[in-house]
Coordinates of C-alpha atoms in Angstrom, one line a residue:
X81 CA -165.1 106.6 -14.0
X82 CA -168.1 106.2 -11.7
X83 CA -167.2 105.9 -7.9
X84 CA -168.5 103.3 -5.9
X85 CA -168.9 101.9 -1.9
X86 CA -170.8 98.5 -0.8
X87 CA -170.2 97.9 2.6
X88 CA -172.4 96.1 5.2
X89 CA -174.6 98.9 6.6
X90 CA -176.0 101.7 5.3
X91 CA -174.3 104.5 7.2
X92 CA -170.7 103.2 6.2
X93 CA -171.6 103.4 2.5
X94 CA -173.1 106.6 2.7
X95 CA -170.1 108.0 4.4
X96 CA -167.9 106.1 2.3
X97 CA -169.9 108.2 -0.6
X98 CA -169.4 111.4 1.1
X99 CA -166.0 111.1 1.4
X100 CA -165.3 110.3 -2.1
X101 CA -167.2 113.3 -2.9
X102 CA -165.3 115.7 -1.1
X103 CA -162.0 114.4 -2.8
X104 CA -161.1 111.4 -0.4
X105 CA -159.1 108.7 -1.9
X106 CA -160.5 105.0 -1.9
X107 CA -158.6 104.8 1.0
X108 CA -159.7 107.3 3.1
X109 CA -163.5 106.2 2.1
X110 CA -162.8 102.8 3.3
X111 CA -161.1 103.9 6.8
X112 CA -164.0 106.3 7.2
X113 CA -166.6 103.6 6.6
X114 CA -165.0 101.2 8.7
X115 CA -164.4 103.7 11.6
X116 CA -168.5 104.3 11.0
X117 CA -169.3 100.5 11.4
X118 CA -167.1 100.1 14.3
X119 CA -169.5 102.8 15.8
X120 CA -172.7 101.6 14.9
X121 CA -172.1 97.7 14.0
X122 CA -169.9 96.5 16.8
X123 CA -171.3 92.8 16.6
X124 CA -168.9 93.1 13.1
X125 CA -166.0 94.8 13.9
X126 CA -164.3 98.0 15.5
X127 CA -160.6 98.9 16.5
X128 CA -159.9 96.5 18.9
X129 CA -159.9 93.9 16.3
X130 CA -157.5 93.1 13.0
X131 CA -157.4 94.9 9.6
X132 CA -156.0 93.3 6.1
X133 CA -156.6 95.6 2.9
X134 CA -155.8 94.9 -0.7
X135 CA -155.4 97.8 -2.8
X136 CA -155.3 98.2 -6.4
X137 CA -153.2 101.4 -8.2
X138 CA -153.5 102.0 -11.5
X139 CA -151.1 101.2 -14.1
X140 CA -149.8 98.9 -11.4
X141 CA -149.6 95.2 -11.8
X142 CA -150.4 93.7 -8.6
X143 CA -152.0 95.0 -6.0
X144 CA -150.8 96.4 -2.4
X145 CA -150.9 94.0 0.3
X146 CA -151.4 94.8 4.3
X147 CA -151.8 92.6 6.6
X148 CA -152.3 94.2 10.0
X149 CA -153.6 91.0 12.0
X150 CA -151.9 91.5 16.0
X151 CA -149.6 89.2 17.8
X152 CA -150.3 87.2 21.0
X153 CA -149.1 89.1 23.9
X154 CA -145.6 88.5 25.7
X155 CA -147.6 86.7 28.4
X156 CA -149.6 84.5 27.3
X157 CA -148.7 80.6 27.1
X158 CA -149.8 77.8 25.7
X159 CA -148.4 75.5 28.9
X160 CA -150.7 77.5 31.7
X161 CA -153.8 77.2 29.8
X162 CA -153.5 73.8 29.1
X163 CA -152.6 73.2 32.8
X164 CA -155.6 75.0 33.5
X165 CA -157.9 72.0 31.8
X166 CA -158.1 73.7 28.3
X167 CA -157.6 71.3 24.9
X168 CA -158.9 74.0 22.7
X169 CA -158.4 77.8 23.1
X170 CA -160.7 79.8 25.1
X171 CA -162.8 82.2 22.6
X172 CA -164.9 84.6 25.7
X173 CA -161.2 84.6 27.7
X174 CA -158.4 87.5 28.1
X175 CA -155.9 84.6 26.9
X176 CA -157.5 85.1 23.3
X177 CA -157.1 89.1 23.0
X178 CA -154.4 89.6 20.4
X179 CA -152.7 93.0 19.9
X180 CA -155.5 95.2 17.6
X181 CA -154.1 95.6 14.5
X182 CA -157.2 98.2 13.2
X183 CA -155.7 101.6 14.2
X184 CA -151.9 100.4 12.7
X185 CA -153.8 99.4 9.7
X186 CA -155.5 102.6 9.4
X187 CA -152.1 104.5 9.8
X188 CA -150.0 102.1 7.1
X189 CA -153.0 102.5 4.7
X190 CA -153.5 106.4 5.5
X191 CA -149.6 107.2 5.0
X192 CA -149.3 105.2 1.5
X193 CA -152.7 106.3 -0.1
X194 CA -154.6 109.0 2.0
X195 CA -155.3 112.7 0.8
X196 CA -157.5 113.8 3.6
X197 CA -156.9 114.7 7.4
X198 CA -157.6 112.4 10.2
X199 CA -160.3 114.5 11.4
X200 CA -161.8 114.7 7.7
X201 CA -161.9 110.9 7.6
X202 CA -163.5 110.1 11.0
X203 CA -165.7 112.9 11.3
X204 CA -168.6 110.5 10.3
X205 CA -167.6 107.9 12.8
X206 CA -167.9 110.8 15.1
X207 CA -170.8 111.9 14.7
X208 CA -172.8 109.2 15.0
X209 CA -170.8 108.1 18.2
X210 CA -171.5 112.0 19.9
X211 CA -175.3 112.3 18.5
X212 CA -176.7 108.5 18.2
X213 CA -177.4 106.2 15.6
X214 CA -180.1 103.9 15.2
X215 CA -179.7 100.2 16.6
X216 CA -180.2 97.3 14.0
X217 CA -181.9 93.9 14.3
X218 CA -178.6 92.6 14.3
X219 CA -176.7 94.8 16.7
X220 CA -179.9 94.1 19.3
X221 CA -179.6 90.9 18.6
X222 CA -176.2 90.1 19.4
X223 CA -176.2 92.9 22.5
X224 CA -179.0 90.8 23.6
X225 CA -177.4 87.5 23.4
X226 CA -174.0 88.9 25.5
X227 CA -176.1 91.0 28.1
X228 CA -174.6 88.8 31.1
X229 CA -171.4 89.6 29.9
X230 CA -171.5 93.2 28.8
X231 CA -173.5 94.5 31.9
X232 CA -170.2 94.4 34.1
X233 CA -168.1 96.1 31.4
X234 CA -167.8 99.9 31.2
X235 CA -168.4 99.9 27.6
X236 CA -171.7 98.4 29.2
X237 CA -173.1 101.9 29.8
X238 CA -173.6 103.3 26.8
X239 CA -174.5 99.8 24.5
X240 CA -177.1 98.9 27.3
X241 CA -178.3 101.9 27.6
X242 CA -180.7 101.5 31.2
X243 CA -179.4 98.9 31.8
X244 CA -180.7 96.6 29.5
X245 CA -180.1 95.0 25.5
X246 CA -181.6 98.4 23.1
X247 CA -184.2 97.2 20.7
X248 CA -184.2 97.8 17.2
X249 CA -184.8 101.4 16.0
X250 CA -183.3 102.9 19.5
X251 CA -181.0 105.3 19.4
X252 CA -177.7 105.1 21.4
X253 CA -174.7 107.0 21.5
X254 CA -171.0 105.6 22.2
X255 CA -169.6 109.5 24.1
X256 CA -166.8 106.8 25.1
X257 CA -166.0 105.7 22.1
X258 CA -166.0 109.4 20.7
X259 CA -163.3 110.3 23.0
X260 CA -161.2 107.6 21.8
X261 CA -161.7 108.1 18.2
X262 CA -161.0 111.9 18.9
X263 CA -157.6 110.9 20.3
X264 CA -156.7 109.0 17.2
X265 CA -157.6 111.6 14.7
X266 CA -155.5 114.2 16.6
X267 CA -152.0 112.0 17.4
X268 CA -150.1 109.4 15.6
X269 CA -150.3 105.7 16.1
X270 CA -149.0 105.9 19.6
X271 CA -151.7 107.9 20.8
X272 CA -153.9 105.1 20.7
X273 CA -151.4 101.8 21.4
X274 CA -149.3 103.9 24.1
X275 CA -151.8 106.4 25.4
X276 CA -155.1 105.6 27.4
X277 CA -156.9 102.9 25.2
X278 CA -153.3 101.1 25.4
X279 CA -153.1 101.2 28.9
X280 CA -157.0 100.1 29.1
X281 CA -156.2 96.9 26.6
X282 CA -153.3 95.8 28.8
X283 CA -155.1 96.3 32.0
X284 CA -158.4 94.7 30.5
X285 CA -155.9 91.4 29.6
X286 CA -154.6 91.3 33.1
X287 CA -151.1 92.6 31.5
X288 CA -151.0 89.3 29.4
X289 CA -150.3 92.3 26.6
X290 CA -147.6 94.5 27.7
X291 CA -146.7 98.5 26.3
X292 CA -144.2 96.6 25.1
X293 CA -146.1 94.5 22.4
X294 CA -148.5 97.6 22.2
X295 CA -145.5 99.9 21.3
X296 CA -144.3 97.1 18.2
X297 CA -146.7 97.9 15.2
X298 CA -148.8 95.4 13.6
X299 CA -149.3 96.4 10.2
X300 CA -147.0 95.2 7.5
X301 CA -146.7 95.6 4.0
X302 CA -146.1 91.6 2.7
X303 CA -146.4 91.0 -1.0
X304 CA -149.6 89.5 -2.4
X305 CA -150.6 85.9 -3.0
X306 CA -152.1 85.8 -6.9
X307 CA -153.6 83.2 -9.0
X308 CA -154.4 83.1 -12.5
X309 CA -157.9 81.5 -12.6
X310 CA -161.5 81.8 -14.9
X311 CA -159.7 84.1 -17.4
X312 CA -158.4 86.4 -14.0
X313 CA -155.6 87.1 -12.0
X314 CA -156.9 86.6 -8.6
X315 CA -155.7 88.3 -5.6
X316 CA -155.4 87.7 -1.7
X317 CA -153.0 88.2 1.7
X318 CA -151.0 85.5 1.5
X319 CA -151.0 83.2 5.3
X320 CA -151.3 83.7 8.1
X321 CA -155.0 84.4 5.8
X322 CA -157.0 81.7 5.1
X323 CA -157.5 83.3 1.5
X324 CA -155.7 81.2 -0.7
X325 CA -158.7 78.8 -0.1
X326 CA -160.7 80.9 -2.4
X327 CA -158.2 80.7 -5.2
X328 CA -157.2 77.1 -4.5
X329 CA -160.7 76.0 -4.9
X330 CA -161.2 77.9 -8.0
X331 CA -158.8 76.5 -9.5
X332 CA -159.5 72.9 -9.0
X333 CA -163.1 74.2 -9.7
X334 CA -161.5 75.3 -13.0
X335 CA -159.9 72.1 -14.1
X336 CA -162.3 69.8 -13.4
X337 CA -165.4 71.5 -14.9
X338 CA -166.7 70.9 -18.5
X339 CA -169.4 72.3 -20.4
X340 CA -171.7 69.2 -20.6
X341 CA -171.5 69.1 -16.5
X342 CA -175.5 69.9 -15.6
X343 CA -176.3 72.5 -12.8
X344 CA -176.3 69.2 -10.0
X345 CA -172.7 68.1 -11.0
X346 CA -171.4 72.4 -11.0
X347 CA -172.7 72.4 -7.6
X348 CA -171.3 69.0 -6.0
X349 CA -167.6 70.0 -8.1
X350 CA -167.6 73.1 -6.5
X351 CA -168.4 71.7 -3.2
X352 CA -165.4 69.1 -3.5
X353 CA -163.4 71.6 -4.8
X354 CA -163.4 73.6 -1.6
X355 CA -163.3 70.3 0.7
X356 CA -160.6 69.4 -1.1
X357 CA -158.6 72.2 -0.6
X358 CA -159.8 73.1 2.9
X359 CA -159.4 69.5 4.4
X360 CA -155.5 70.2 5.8
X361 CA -156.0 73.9 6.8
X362 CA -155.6 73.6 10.4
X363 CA -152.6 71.4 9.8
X364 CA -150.8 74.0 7.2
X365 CA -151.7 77.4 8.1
X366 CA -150.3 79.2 10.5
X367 CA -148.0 82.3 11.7
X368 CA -145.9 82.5 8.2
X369 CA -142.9 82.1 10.7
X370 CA -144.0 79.1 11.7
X371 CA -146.5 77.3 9.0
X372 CA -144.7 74.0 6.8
X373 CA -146.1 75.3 3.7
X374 CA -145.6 79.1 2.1
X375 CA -148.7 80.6 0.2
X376 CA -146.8 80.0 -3.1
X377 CA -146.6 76.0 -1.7
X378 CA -150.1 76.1 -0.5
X379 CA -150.9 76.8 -4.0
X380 CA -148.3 75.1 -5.9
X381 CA -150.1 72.6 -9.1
X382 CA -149.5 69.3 -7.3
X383 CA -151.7 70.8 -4.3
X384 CA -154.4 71.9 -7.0
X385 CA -154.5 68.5 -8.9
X386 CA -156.8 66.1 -7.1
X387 CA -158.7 63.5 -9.5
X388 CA -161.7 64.5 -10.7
X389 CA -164.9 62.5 -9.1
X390 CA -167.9 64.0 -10.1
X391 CA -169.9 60.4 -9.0
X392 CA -169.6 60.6 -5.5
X393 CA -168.5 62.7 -2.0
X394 CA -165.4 61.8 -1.4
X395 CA -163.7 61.7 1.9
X396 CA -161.6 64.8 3.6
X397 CA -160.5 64.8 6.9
X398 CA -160.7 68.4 9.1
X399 CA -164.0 70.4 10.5
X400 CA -164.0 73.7 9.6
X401 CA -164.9 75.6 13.4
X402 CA -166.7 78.5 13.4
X403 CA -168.8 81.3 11.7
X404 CA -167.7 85.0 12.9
X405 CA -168.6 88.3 13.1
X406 CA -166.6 90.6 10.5
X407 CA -167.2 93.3 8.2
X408 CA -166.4 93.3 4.4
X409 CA -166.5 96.5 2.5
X410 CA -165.0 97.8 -0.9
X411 CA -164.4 100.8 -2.4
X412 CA -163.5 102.4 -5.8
X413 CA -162.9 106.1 -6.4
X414 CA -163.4 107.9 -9.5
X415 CA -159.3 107.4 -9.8
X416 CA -159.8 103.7 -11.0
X417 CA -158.2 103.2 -6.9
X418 CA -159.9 100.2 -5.3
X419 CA -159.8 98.7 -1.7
X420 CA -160.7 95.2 -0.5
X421 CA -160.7 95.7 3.1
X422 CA -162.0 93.6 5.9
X423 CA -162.0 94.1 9.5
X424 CA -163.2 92.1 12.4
X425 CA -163.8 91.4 15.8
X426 CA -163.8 87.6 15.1
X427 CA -166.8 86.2 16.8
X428 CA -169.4 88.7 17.0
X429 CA -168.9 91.0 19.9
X430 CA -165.4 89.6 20.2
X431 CA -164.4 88.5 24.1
X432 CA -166.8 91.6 25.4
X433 CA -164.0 92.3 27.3
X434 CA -164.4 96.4 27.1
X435 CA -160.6 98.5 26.9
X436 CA -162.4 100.1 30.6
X437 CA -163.3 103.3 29.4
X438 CA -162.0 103.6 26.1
X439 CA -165.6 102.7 24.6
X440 CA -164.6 99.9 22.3
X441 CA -164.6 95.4 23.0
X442 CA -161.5 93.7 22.5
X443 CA -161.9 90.9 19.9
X444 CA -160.7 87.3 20.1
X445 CA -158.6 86.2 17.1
X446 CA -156.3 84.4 19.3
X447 CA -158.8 81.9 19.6
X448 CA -157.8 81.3 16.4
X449 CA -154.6 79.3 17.7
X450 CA -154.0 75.6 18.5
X451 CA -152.8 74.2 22.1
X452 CA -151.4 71.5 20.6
X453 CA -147.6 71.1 21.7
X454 CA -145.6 71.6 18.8
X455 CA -148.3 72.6 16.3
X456 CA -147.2 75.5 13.6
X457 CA -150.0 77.3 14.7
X458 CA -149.9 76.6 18.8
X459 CA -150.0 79.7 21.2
X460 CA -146.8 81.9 21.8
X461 CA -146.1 85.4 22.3
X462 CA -145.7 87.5 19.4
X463 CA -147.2 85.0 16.7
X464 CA -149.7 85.5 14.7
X465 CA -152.8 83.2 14.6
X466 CA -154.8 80.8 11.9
X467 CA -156.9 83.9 10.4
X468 CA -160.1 83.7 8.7
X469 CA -160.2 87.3 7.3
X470 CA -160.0 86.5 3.9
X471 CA -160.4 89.2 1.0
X472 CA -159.9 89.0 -2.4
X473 CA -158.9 91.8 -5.4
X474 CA -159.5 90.7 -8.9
X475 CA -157.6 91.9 -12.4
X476 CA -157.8 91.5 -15.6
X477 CA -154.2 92.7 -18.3
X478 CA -153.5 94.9 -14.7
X479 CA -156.6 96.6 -14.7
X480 CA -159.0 96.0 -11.8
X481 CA -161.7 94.2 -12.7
X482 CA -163.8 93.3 -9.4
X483 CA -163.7 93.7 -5.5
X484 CA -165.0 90.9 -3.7
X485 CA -165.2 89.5 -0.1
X486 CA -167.5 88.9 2.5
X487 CA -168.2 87.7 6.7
X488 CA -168.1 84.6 7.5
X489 CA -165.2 83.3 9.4
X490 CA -164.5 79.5 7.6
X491 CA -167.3 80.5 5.4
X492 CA -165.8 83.3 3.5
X493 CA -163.6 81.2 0.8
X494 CA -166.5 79.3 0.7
X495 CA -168.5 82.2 -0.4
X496 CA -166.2 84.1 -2.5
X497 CA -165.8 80.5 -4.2
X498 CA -169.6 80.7 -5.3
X499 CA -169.5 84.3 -5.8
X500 CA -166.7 83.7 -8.4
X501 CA -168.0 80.7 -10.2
X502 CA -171.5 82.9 -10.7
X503 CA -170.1 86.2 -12.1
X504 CA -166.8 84.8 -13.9
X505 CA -167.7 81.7 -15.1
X506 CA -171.6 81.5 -15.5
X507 CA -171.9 85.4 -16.5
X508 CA -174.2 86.5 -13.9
X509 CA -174.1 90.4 -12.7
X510 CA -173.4 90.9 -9.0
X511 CA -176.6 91.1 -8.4
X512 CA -177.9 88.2 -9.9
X513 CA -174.9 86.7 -8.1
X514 CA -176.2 88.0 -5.0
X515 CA -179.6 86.3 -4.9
X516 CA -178.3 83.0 -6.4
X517 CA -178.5 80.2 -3.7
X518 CA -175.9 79.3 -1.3
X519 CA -174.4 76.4 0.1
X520 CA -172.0 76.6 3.3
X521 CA -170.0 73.5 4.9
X522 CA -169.9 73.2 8.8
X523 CA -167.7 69.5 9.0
X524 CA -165.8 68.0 6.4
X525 CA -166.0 64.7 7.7
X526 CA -169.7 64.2 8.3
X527 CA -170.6 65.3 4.5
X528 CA -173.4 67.5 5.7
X529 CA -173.9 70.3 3.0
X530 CA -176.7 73.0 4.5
X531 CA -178.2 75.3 1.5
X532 CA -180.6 77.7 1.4
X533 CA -184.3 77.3 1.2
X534 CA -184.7 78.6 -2.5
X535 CA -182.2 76.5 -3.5
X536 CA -184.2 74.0 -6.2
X537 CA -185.2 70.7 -4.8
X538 CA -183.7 68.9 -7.7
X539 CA -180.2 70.2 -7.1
X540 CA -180.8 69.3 -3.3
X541 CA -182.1 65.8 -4.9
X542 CA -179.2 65.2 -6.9
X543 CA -176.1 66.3 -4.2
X544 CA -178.0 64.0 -1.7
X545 CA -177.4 60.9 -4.2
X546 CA -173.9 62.2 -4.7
X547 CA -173.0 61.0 -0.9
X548 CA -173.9 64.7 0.6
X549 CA -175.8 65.1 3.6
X550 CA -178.3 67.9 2.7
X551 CA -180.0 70.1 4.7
X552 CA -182.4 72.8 3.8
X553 CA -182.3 75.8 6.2
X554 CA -185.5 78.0 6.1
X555 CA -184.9 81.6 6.5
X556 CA -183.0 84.2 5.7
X557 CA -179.5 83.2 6.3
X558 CA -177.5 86.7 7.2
X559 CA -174.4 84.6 8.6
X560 CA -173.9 83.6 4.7
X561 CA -172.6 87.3 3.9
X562 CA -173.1 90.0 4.0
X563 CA -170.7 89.6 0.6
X564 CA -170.3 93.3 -1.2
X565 CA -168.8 93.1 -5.1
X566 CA -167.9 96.3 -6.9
X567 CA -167.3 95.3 -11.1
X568 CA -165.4 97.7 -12.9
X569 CA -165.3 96.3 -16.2
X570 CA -167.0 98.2 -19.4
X571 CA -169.3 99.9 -16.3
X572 CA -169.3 100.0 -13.3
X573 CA -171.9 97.9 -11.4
X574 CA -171.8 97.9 -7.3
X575 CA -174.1 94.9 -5.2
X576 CA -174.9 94.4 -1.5
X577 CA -176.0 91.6 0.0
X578 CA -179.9 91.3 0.3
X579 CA -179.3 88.6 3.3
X580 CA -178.7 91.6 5.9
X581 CA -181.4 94.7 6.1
X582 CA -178.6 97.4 6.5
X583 CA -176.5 96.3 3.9
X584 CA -176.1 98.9 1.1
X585 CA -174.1 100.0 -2.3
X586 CA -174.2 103.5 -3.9
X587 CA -172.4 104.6 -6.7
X588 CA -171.4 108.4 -7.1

């Protein structure tokens, strides 16, 4: 079987690649390439941020299942910040730093299906932290757009290197971040959550986490959430992920479509399909400890039965929030092993709070969270939040059949949605899939439906007399991905997203 990496830049894939080559596991090419982005895509993800992973075994039915999303510090409450004048939760605040679940994630995943050493798996990450990298459009980008903010940080020094936001092509190096990486490859979990970069989280959160909540571990082994859907079984983390959007809304995509329905009518159906499923999502998802509604309620058939109207918009009450910055990337080794894996600062460059010295931001999934007294999802320590990391793992008689996921924050199941539809139902390879238009949903009240600006005017025509508020955006939209797709069906075909410059797939 042909090996295969797509992940969201360049230098990932190609140490994913490398990895595989030397006789890593689909594991250890996916923790390598994620320590590598980490390094040199930081406005994506890194290890002060959350980890979930599906993984496929063959010969075995369903796949393995982490979620390794962190818990709200013993500290924090929902009571001070709303007597401090807050209605929502803060996103660039010390109050939304969850516990990192990365470098528990790495550990869980490493000790059930890794074959190399530590220091085999981040050497990559390493290297391009000790000798420089080159910065991207992106990564100046967003450095430029959190200069105020990074400039008083440690981590400051060596992103803003001068003083001042790199430009595109610069090379930087992360020495910090090297040190810190070093530590992890040489000690167990506890080097990192109970040795320096621990003490530099809690200290960087004014102690709102404790060495207590660093010293419980975040990852957790919870059985997956599947779906039968387009001929498939359909795979995701079960809550507190948003992903059972993308199988919800396939499956009401499924049932309502028939094969006279022209192009305008697939694309307003799959539009509803997702509102309809996605209009109670603040209201059901939450902390699994917590939520109303289990992932095998959230997907029961009487939640996945709306009436079919293929006339007009209809109306759905909730606004989706906000768009993120997350990094998507799958692997498959020559094994038949595959791994879904997304990580993620949240929004970009998370808080920019640095961990002081230890060379890495903390993110800000705990703006995820409600401050609404009594909510299922409100603010308390050791709860999980609402999370928008939302990969998918797809199988076909218990053989995997494709990897799929994307960035995106409330996009993703929107994204995967479309993704699905084009390869499973319409036949289209994942790279034809790739280039195919897009559509994303900002509020699900207003009706406003932005697409892309190839997407044909008569499809833009005929969803705006549908009731849908259409609005063309011109320009390449790199917040709609990057999705990466690995098929494994007769052959093996691998596609990045042409959306974002350093994406890339290689086969081996």
């Amino acid at each position: 079987m042909t090996a295969a990496a797509v992940t969201p830049h360049f230098l990932a894939t190609a140490a994913a690649i490398d990895i595989l080559s030397v006789g890593g596991s689909a594991v250890d090419a996916a923790i390598g390439a994620d320590a590598v982005l980490g390094v040199v895509a930081p406005e994506t993800c890194g290890i002060g941020g959350d980890l979930f992973a599906l993984v496929h075994v063959p010969g075995q039915e369903k796949p393995d299942a982490l979620n390794s999303s962190g818990r709200a510090g013993s500290n924090v409450s929902s009571q001070t910040l709303r007597e401090q004048g807050h209605r929502t939760m803060p996103t660039m605040d010390a109050a939304s730093v969850t516990v990192p679940g990365c470098v528990d994630g790495w550990h869980a995943l490493a000790a059930r299906h890794g074959r190399l050493s530590w220091s085999e798996r981040l050497a990559p990450a390493l290297r391009y932290a000790e000798s420089g990298f080159p910065v991207s459009t992106e990564l100046a980008d967003s450095l430029a757009a959190r200069f105020d903010r990074l400039r008083s940080e440690a981590v400051g020094q060596h992103l803003l290197p001068g003083g001042r936001p790199p430009t595109a092509g610069e090379s930087i190096m992360r020495p910090d971040l090297a040190e810190t990486l070093r530590a992890v490859a040489q000690g167990d979990r506890d080097e990192f959550y109970l040795g320096p970069p621990g003490a530099a989280i809690s200290h960087a959160v004014g102690g709102l986490i404790t060495e207590d909540d660093l010293s419980q571990c975040q990852a957790e082994w919870v059985a997956p959430l599947g779906l039968s859907v387009f001929g498939l079984d359909g795979w995701t983390i079960p809550p507190n992920s948003q992903g059972y959007l993308t199988l919800a809304a396939a499956s009401v995509y499924e049932s309502w479509r028939n094969f006279d329905d022209d192009e305008i009518d697939r694309w307003h159906l799959a539009i509803e399909s997702y509102r309809s499923q996605a209009a109670d999502r603040d209201l059901v998802l939450a902390d699994p400890d917590y939520a109303p509604l289990s992932g095998e309620e959230l997907l029961s058939p009487g939640r996945l039965s709306p009436p079919r109207h293929v006339g007009r918009r209809q109306d759905f009450r909730r606004s989706p929030r906000s768009t993120g910055g997350t990094a998507f990337l799958c692997v498959l080794a020559d094994d038949g092993e595959g791994v879904s894996f997304i990580q993620s600062n949240f929004m970009g460059l998370g808080t920019s709070i640095g961990a002081g010295s230890a060379g890495f931001l903390l993110h800000n999934r705990g703006a995820g969270f409600s401050l609404e007294p009594g909510h299922p999802n409100e603010l308390a320590p050791g709860k999980r939040p609402l999370h928008t990391l939302a990969p998918s793992l797809w199988t076909k008689g218990g053989a995997l059949h494709t990897l799929l996921g994307t960035r995106g924050a409330d996009y993703q199941p929107q994204l995967l949605l479309q993704m699905a539809i084009r390869m499973f139902v319409e036949g289209d390879s994942p790279a034809e899939a790739q280039t195919y238009p897009r559509w994303v949903i900002d509020d699900l009240v207003d009706g406003s439906v932005r697409v892309e600006q190839n997407t044909p005017p008569e499809i833009a025509a005929g969803l705006q007399s549908r009731g849908h508020e259409v609005e063309i955006v011109e320009g390449v939209q790199r917040g709609w991905g990057p999705v990466s797709v690995i098929r494994s069906e007769d052959t093996v075909e691998a596609a990045a997203d042409p959306r974002v410059r350093t994406a890339a797939a290689e086969t081996l």
